[in-house]
mmCIF file with all atom_site columns, C-alpha atoms and ligand atoms in Angstrom:
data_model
loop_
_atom_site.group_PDB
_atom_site.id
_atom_site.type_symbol
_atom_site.label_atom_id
_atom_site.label_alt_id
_atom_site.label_comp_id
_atom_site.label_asym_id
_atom_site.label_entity_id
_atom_site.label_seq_id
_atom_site.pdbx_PDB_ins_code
_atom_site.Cartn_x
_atom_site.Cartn_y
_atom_site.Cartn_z
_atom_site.occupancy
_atom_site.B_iso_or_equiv
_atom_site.pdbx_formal_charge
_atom_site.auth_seq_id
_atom_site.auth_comp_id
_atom_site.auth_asym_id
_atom_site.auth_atom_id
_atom_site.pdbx_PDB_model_num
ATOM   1   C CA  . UNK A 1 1   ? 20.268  -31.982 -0.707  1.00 0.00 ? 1   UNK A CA  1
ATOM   2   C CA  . UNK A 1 2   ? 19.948  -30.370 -4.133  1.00 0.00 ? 2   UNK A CA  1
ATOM   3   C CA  . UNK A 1 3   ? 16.910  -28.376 -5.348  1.00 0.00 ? 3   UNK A CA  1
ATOM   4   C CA  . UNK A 1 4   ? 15.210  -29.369 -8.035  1.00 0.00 ? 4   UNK A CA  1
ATOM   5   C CA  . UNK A 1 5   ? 13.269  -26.539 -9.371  1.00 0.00 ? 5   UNK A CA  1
ATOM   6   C CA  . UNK A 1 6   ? 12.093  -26.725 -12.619 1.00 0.00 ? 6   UNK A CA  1
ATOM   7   C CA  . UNK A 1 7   ? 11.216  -23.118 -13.381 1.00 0.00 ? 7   UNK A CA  1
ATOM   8   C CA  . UNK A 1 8   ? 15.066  -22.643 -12.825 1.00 0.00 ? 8   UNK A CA  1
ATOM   9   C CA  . UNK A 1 9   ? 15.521  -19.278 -10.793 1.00 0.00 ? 9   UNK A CA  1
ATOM   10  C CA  . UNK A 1 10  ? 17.878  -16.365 -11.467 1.00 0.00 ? 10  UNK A CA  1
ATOM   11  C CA  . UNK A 1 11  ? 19.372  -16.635 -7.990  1.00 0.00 ? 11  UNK A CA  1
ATOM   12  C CA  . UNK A 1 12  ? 19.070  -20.213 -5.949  1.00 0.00 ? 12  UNK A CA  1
ATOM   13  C CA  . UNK A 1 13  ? 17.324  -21.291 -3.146  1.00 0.00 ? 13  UNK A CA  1
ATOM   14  C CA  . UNK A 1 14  ? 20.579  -21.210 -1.537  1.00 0.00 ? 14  UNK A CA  1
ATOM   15  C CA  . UNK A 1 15  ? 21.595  -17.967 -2.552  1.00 0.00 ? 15  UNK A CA  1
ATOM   16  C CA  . UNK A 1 16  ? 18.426  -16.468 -0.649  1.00 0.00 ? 16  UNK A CA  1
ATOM   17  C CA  . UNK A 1 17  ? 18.716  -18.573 2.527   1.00 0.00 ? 17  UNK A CA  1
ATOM   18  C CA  . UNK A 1 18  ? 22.320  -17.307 2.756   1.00 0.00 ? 18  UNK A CA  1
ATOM   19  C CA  . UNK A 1 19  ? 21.228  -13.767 2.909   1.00 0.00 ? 19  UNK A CA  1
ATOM   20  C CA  . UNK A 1 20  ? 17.867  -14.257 5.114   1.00 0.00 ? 20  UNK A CA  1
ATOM   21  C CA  . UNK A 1 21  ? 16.454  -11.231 6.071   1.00 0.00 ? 21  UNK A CA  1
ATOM   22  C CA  . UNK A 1 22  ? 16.296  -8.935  9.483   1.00 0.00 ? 22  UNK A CA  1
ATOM   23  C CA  . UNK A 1 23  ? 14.187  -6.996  6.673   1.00 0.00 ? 23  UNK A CA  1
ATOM   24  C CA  . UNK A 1 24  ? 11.359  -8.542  5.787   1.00 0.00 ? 24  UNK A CA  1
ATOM   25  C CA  . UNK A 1 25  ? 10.399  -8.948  1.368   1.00 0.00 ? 25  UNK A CA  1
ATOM   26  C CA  . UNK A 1 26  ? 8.833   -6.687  -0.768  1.00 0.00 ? 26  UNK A CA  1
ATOM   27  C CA  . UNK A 1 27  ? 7.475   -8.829  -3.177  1.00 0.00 ? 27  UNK A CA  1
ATOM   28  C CA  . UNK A 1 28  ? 6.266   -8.364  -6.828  1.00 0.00 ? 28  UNK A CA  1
ATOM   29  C CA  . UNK A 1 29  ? 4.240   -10.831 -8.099  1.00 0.00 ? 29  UNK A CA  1
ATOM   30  C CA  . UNK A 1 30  ? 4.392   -11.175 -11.950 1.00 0.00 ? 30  UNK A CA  1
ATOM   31  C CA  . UNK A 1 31  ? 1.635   -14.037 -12.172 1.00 0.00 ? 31  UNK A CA  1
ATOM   32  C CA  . UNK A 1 32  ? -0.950  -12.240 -13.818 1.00 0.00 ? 32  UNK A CA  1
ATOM   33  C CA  . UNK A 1 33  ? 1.413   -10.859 -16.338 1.00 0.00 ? 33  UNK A CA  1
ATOM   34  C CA  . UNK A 1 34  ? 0.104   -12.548 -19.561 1.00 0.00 ? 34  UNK A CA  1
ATOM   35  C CA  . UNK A 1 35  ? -3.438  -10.967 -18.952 1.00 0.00 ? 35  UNK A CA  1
ATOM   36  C CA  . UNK A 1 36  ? -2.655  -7.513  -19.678 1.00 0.00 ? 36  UNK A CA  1
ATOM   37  C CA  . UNK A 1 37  ? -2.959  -5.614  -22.862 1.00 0.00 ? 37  UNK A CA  1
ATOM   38  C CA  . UNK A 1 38  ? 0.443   -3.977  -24.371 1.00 0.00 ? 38  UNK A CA  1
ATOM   39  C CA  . UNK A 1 39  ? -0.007  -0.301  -22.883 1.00 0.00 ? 39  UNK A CA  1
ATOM   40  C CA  . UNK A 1 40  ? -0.498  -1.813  -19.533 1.00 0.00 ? 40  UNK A CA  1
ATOM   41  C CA  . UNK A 1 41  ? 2.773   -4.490  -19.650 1.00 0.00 ? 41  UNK A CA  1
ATOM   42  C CA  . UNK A 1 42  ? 4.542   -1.115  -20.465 1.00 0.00 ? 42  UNK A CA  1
ATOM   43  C CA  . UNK A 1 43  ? 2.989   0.736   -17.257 1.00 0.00 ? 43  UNK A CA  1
ATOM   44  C CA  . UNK A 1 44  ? 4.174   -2.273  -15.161 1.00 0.00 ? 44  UNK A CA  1
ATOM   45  C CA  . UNK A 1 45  ? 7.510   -1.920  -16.384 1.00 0.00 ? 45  UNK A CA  1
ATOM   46  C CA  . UNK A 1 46  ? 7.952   1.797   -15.327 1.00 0.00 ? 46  UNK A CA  1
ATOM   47  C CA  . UNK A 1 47  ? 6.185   1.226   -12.597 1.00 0.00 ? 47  UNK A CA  1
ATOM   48  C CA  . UNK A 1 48  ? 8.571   -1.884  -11.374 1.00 0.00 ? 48  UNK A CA  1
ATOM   49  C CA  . UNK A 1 49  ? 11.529  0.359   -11.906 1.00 0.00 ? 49  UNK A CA  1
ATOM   50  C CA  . UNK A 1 50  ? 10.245  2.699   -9.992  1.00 0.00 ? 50  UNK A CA  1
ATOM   51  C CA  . UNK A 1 51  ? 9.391   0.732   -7.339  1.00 0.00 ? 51  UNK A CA  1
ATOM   52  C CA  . UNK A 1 52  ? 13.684  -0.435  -7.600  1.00 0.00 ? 52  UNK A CA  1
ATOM   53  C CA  . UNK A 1 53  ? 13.979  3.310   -7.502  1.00 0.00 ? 53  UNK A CA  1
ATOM   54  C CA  . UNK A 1 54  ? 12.023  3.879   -4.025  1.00 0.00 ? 54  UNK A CA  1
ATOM   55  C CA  . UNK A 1 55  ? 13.719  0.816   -2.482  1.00 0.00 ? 55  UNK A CA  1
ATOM   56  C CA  . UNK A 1 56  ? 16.981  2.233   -2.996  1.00 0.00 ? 56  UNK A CA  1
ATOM   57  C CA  . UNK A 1 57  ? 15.872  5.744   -2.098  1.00 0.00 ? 57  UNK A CA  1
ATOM   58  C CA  . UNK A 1 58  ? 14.170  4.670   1.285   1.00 0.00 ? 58  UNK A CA  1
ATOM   59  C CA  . UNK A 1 59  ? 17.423  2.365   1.747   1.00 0.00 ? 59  UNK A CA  1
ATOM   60  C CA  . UNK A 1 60  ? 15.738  -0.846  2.103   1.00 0.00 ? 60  UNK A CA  1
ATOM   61  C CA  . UNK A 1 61  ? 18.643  -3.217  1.690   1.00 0.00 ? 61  UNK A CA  1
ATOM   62  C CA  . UNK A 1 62  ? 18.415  -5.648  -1.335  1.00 0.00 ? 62  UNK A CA  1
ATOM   63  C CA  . UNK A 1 63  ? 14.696  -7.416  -0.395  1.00 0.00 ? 63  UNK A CA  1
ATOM   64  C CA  . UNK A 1 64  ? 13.158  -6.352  -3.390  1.00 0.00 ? 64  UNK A CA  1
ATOM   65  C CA  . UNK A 1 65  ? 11.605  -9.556  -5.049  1.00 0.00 ? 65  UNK A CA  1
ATOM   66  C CA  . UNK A 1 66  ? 10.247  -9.764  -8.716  1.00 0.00 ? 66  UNK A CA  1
ATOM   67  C CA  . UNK A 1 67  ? 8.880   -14.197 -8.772  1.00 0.00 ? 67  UNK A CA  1
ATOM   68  C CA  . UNK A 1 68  ? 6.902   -15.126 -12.266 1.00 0.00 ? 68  UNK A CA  1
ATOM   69  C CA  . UNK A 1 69  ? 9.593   -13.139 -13.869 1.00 0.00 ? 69  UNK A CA  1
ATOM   70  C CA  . UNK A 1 70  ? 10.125  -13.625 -17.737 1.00 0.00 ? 70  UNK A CA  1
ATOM   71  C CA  . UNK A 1 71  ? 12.619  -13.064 -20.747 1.00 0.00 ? 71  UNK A CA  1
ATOM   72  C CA  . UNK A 1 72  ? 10.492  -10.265 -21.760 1.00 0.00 ? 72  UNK A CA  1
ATOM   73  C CA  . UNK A 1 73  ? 10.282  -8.270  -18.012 1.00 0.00 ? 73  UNK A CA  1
ATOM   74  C CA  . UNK A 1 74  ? 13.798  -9.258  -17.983 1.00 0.00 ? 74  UNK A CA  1
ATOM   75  C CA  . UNK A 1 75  ? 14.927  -7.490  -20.743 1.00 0.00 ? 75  UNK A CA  1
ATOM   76  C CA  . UNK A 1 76  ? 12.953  -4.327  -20.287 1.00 0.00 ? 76  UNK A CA  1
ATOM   77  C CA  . UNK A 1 77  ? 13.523  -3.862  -17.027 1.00 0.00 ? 77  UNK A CA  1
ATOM   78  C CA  . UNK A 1 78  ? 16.883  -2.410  -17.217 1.00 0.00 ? 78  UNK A CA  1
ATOM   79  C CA  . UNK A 1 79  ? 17.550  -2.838  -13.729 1.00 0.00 ? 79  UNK A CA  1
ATOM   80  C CA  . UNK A 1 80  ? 20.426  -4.901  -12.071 1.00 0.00 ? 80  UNK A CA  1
ATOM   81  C CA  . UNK A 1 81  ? 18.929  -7.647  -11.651 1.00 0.00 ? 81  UNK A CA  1
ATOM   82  C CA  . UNK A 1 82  ? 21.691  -9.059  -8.734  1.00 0.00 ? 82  UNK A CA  1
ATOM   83  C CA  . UNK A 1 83  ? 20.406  -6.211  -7.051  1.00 0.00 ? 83  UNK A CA  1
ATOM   84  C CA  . UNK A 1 84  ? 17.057  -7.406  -6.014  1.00 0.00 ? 84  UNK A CA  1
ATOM   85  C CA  . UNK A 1 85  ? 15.867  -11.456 -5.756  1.00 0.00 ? 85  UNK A CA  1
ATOM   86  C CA  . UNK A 1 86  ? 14.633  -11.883 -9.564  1.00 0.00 ? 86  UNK A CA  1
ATOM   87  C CA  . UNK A 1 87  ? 12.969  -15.366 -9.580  1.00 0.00 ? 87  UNK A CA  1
ATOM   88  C CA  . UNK A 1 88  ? 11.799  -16.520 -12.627 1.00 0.00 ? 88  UNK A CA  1
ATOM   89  C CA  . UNK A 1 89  ? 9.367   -19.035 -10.409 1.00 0.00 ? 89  UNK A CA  1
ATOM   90  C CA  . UNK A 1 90  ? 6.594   -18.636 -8.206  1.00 0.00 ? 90  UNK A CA  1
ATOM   91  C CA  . UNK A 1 91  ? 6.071   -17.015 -5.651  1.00 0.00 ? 91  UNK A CA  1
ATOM   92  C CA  . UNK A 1 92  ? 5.326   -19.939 -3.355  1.00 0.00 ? 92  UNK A CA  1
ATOM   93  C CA  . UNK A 1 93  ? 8.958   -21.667 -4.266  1.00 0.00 ? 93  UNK A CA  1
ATOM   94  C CA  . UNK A 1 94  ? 10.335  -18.084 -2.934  1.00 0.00 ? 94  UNK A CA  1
ATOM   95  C CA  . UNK A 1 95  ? 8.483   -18.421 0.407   1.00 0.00 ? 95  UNK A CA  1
ATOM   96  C CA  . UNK A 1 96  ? 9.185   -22.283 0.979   1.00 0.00 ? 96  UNK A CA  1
ATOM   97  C CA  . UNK A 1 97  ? 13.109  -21.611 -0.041  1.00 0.00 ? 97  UNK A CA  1
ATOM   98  C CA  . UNK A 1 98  ? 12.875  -19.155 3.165   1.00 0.00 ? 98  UNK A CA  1
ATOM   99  C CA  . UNK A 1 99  ? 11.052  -20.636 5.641   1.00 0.00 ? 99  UNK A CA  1
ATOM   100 C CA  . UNK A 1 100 ? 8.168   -18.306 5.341   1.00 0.00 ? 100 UNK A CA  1
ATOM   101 C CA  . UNK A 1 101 ? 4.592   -19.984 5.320   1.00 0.00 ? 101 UNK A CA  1
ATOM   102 C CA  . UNK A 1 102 ? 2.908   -16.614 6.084   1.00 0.00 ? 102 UNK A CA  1
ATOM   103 C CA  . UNK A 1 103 ? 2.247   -13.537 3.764   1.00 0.00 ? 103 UNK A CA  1
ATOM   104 C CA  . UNK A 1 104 ? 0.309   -10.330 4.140   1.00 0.00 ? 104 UNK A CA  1
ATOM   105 C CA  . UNK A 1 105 ? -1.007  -10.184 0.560   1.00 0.00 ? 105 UNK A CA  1
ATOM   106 C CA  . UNK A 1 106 ? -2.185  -6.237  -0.152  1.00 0.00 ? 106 UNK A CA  1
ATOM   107 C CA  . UNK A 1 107 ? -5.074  -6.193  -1.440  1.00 0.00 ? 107 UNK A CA  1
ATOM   108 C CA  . UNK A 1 108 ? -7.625  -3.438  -2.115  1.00 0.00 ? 108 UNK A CA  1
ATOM   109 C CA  . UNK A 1 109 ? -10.747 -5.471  -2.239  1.00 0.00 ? 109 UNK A CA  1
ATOM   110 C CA  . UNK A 1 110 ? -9.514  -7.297  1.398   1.00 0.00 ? 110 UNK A CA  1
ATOM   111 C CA  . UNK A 1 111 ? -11.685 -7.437  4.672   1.00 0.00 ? 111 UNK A CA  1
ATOM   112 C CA  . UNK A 1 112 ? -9.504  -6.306  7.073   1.00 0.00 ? 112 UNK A CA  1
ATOM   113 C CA  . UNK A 1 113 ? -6.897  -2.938  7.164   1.00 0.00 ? 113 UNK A CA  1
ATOM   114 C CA  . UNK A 1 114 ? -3.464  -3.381  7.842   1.00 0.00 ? 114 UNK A CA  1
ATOM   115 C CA  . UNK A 1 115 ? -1.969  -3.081  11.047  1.00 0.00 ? 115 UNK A CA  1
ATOM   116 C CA  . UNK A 1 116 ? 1.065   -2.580  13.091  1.00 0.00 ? 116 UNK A CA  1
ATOM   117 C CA  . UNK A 1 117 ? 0.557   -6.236  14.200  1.00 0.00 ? 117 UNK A CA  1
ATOM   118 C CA  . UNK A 1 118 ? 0.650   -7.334  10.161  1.00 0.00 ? 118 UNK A CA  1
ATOM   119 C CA  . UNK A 1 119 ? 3.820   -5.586  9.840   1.00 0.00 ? 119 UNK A CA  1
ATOM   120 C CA  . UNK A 1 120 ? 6.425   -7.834  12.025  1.00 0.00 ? 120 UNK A CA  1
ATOM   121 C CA  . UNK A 1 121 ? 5.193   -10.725 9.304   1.00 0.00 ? 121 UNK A CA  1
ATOM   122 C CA  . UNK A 1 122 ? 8.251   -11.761 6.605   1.00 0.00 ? 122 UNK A CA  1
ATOM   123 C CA  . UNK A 1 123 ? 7.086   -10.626 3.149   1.00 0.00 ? 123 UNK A CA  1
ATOM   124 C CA  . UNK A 1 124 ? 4.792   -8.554  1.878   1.00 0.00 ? 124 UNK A CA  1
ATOM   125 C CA  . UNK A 1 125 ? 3.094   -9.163  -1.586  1.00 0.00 ? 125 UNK A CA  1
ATOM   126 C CA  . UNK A 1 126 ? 2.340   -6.680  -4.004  1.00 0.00 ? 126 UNK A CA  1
ATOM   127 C CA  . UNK A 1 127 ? 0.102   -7.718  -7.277  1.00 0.00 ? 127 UNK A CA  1
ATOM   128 C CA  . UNK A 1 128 ? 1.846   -6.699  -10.624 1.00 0.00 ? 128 UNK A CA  1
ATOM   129 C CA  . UNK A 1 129 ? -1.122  -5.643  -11.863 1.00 0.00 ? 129 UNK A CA  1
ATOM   130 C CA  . UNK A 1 130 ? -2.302  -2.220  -13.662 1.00 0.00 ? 130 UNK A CA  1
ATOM   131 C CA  . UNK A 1 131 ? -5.747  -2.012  -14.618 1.00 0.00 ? 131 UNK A CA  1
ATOM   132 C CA  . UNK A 1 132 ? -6.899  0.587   -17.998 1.00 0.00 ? 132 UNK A CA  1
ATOM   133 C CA  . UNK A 1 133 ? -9.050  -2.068  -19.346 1.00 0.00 ? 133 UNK A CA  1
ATOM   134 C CA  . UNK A 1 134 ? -10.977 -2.305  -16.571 1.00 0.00 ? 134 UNK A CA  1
ATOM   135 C CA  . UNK A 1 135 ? -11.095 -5.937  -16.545 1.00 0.00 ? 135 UNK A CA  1
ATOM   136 C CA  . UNK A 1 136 ? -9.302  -6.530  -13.412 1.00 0.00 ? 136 UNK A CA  1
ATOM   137 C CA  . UNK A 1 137 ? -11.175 -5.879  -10.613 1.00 0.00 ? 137 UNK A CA  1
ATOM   138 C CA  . UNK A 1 138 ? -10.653 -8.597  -8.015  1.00 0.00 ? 138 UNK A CA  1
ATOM   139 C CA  . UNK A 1 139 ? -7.644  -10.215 -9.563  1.00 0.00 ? 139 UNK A CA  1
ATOM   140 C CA  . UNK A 1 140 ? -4.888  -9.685  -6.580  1.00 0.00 ? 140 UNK A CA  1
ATOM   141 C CA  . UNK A 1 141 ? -7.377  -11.794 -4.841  1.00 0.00 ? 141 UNK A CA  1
ATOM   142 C CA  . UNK A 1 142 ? -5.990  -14.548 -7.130  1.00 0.00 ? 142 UNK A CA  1
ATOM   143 C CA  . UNK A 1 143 ? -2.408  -14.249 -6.294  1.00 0.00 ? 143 UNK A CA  1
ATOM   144 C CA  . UNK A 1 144 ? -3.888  -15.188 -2.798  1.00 0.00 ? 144 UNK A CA  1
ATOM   145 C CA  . UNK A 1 145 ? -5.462  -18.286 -3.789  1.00 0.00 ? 145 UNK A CA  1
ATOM   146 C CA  . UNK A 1 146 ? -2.892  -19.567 -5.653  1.00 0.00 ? 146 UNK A CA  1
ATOM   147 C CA  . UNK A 1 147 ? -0.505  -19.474 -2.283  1.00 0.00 ? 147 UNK A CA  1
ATOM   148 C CA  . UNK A 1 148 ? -2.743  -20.665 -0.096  1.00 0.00 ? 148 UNK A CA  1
ATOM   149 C CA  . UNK A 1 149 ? -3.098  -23.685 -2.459  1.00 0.00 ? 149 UNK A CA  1
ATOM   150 C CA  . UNK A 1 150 ? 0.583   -24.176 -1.711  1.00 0.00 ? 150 UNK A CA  1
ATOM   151 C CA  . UNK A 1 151 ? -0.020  -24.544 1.760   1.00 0.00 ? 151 UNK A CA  1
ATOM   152 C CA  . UNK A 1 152 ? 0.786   -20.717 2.437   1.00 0.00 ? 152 UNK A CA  1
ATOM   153 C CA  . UNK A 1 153 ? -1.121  -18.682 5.287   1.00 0.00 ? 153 UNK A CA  1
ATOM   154 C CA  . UNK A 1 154 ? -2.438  -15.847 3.600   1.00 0.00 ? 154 UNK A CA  1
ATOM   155 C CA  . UNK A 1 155 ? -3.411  -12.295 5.611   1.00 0.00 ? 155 UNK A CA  1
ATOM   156 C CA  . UNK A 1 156 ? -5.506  -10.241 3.155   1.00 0.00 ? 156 UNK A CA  1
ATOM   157 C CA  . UNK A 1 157 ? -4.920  -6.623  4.127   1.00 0.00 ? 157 UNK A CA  1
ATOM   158 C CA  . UNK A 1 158 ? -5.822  -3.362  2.317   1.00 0.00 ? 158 UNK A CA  1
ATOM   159 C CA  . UNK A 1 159 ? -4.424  0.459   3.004   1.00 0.00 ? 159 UNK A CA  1
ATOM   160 C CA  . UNK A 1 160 ? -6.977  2.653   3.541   1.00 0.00 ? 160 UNK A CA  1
ATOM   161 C CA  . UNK A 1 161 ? -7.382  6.453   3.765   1.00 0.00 ? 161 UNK A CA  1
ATOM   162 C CA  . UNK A 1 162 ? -9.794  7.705   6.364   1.00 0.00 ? 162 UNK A CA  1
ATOM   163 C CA  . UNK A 1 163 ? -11.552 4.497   6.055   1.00 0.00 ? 163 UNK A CA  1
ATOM   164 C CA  . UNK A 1 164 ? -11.655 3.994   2.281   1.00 0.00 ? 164 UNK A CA  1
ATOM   165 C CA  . UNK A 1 165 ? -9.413  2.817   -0.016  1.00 0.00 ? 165 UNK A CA  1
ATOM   166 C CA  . UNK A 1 166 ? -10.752 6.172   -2.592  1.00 0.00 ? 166 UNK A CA  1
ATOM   167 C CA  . UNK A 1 167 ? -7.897  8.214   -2.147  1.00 0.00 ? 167 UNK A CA  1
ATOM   168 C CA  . UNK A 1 168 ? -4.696  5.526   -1.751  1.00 0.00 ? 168 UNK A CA  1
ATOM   169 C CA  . UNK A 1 169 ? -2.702  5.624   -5.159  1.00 0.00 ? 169 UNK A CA  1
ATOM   170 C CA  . UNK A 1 170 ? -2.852  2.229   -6.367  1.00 0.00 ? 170 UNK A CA  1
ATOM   171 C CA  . UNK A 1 171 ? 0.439   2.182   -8.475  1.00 0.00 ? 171 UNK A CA  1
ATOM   172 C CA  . UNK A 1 172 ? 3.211   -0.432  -7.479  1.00 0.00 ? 172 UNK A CA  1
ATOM   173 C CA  . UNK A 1 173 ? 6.139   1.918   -6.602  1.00 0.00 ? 173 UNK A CA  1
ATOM   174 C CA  . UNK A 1 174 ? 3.532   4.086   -3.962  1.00 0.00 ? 174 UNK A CA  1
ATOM   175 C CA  . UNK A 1 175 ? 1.837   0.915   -2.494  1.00 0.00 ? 175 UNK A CA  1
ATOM   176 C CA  . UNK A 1 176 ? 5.817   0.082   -2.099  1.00 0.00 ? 176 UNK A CA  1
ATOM   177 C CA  . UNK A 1 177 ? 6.405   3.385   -0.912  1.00 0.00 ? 177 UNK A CA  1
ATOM   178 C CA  . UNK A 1 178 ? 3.773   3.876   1.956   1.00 0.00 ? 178 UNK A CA  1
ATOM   179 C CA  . UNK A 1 179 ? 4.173   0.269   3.032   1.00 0.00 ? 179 UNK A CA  1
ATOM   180 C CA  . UNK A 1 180 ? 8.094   1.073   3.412   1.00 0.00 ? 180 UNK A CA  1
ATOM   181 C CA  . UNK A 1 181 ? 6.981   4.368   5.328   1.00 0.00 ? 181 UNK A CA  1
ATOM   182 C CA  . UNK A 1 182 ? 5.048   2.239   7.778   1.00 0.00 ? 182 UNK A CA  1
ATOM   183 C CA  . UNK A 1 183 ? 7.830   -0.111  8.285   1.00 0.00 ? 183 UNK A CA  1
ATOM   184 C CA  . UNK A 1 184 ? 9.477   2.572   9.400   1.00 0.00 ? 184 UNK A CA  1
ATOM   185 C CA  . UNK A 1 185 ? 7.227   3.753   11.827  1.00 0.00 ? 185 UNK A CA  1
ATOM   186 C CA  . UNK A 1 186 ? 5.304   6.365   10.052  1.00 0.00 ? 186 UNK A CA  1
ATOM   187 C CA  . UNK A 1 187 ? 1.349   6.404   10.854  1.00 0.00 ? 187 UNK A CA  1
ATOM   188 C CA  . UNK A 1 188 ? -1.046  4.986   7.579   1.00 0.00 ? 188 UNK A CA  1
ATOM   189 C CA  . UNK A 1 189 ? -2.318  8.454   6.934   1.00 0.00 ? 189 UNK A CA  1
ATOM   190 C CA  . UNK A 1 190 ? 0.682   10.227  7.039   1.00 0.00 ? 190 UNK A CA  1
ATOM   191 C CA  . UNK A 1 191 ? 2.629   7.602   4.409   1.00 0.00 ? 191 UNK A CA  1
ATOM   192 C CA  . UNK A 1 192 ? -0.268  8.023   2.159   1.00 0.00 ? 192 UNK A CA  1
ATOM   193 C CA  . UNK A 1 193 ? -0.504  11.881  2.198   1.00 0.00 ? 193 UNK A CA  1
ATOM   194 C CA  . UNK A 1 194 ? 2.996   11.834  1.558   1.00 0.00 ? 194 UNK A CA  1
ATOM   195 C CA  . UNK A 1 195 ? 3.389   10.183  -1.386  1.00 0.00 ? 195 UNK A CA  1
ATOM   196 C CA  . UNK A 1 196 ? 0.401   11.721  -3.144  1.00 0.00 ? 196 UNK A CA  1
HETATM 197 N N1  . SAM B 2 .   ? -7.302  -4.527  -10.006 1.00 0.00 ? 1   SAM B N1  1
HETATM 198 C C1  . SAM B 2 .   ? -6.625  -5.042  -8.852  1.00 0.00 ? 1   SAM B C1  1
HETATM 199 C C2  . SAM B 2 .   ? -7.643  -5.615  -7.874  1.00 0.00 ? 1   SAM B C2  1
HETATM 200 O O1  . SAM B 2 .   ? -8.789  -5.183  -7.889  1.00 0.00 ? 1   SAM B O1  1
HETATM 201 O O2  . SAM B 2 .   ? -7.298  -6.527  -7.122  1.00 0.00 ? 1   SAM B O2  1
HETATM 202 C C3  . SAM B 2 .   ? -5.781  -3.951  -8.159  1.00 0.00 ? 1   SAM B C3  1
HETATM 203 C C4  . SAM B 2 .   ? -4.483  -3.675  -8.852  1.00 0.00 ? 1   SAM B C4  1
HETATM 204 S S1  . SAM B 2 .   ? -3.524  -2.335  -8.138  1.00 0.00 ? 1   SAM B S1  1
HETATM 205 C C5  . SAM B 2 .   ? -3.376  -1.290  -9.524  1.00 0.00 ? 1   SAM B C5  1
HETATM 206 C C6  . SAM B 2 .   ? -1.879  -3.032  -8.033  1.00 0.00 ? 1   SAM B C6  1
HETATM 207 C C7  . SAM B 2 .   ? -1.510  -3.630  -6.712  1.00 0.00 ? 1   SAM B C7  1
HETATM 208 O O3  . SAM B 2 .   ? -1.313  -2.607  -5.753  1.00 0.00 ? 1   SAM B O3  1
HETATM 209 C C8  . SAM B 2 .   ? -2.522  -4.557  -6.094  1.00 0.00 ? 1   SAM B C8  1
HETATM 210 O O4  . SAM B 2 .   ? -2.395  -5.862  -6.556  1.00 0.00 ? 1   SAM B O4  1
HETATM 211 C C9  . SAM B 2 .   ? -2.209  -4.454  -4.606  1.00 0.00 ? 1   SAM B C9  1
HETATM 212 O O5  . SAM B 2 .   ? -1.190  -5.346  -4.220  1.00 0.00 ? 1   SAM B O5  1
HETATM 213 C C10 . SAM B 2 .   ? -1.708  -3.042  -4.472  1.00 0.00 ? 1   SAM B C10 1
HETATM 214 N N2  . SAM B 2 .   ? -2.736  -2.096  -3.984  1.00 0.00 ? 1   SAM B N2  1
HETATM 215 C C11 . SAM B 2 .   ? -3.277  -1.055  -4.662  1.00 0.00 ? 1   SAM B C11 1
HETATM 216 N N3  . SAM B 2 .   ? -4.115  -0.354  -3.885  1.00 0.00 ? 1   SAM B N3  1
HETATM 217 C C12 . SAM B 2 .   ? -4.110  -0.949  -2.675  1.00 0.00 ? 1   SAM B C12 1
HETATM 218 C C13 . SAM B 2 .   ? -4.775  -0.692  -1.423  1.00 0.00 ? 1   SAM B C13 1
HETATM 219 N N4  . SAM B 2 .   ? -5.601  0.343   -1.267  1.00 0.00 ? 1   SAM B N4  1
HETATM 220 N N5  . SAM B 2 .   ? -4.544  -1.535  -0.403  1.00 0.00 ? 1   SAM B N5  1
HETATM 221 C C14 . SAM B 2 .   ? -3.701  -2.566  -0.526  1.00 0.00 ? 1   SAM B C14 1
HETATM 222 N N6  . SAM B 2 .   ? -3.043  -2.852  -1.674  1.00 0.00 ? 1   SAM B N6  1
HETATM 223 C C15 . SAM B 2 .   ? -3.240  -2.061  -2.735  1.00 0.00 ? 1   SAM B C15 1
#
């Protein structure tokens, strides 16, 4: 039967189902987008095309996903957009189009630390989010809430360095990066150290 999806994504819910993953998504969720100043909107923008650039660098094939995208991201970007899953919807649409009712959401301010056991889950979510006001503490917590209003299991998990998150870069290309570097095997520690 045909979709009817009124937020009208880039590429379909077909379109994703036809390429479902051994790989589980990387996902960047734009939803808090309209609460940052200027400066900030810029530093996600670098910071998502950086986060392009360590996907292809660490060869992780095409399950990049940008949801809440808009014209503006879209035109800044200056990515190829075919290249990841750009969905101009949420990110609970994305999920339900694949199957997938359970996340692990990073999150600094979560309970529990990821684990080996957290990694063989489908997607991943990472909070578009870059804080210089200092008016967003808390806020991936919402990206959370919003999902699991959509019927979506949620698994809060933060990355932690010797115990603390103190010491984990907190930009969206080197969450991307050290969560890549544990896909792949690597020890917590060691991804961290290695992309400070
Ligand atoms: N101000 C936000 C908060 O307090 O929720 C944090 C924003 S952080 C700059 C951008 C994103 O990187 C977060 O939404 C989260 O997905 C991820 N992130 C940053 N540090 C993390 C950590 N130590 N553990 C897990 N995720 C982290």
């Amino acid at each position: 039967p045909c979709m009817v999806n009124k937020f009208k994504p880039v590429v379909t819910g077909e379109d994703l189902k036809a390429k479902l993953p051994d790989y589980p998504y990387i996902i960047v969720d734009l939803m808090l987008w309209d609460k940052h100043i200027p400066k900030e909107k810029s530093k996600i923008i670098l910071q998502l095309r950086e986060t392009y650039g360590v996907m292809r660098r660490m060869m992780w094939p095409k399950m990049l996903a940008i949801t809440w995208l808009n014209d503006e991201v879209k035109e800044r970007l200056k990515i190829p957009l075919e290249k990841i899953k750009a969905y101009e919807g949420p990110t609970s649409e994305l999920l339900k189009d694949n199957g997938i009712k359970r996340v692990v959401l990073l999150d600094p301010n979560a309970d529990e630390v990821l684990s080996s056991n957290d990694l063989k889950e489908k997607a991943f979510i990472i909070g578009g989010i870059v804080d210089m006001k200092g008016d967003k503490k808390g806020t991936t917590a919402k990206i959370g809430e919003v999902l699991e209003r959509e019927g979506i299991d949620v698994l809060r998990r933060k990355i932690v360095l010797r115990g603390d998150v103190v010491g984990v870069p907190n930009r969206i290309n080197h969450i991307t990066e050290i969560l890549l570097r544990m896909l792949y095997g690597e020890p917590m520690e060691k991804a961290i150290l290695a992309v400070q």
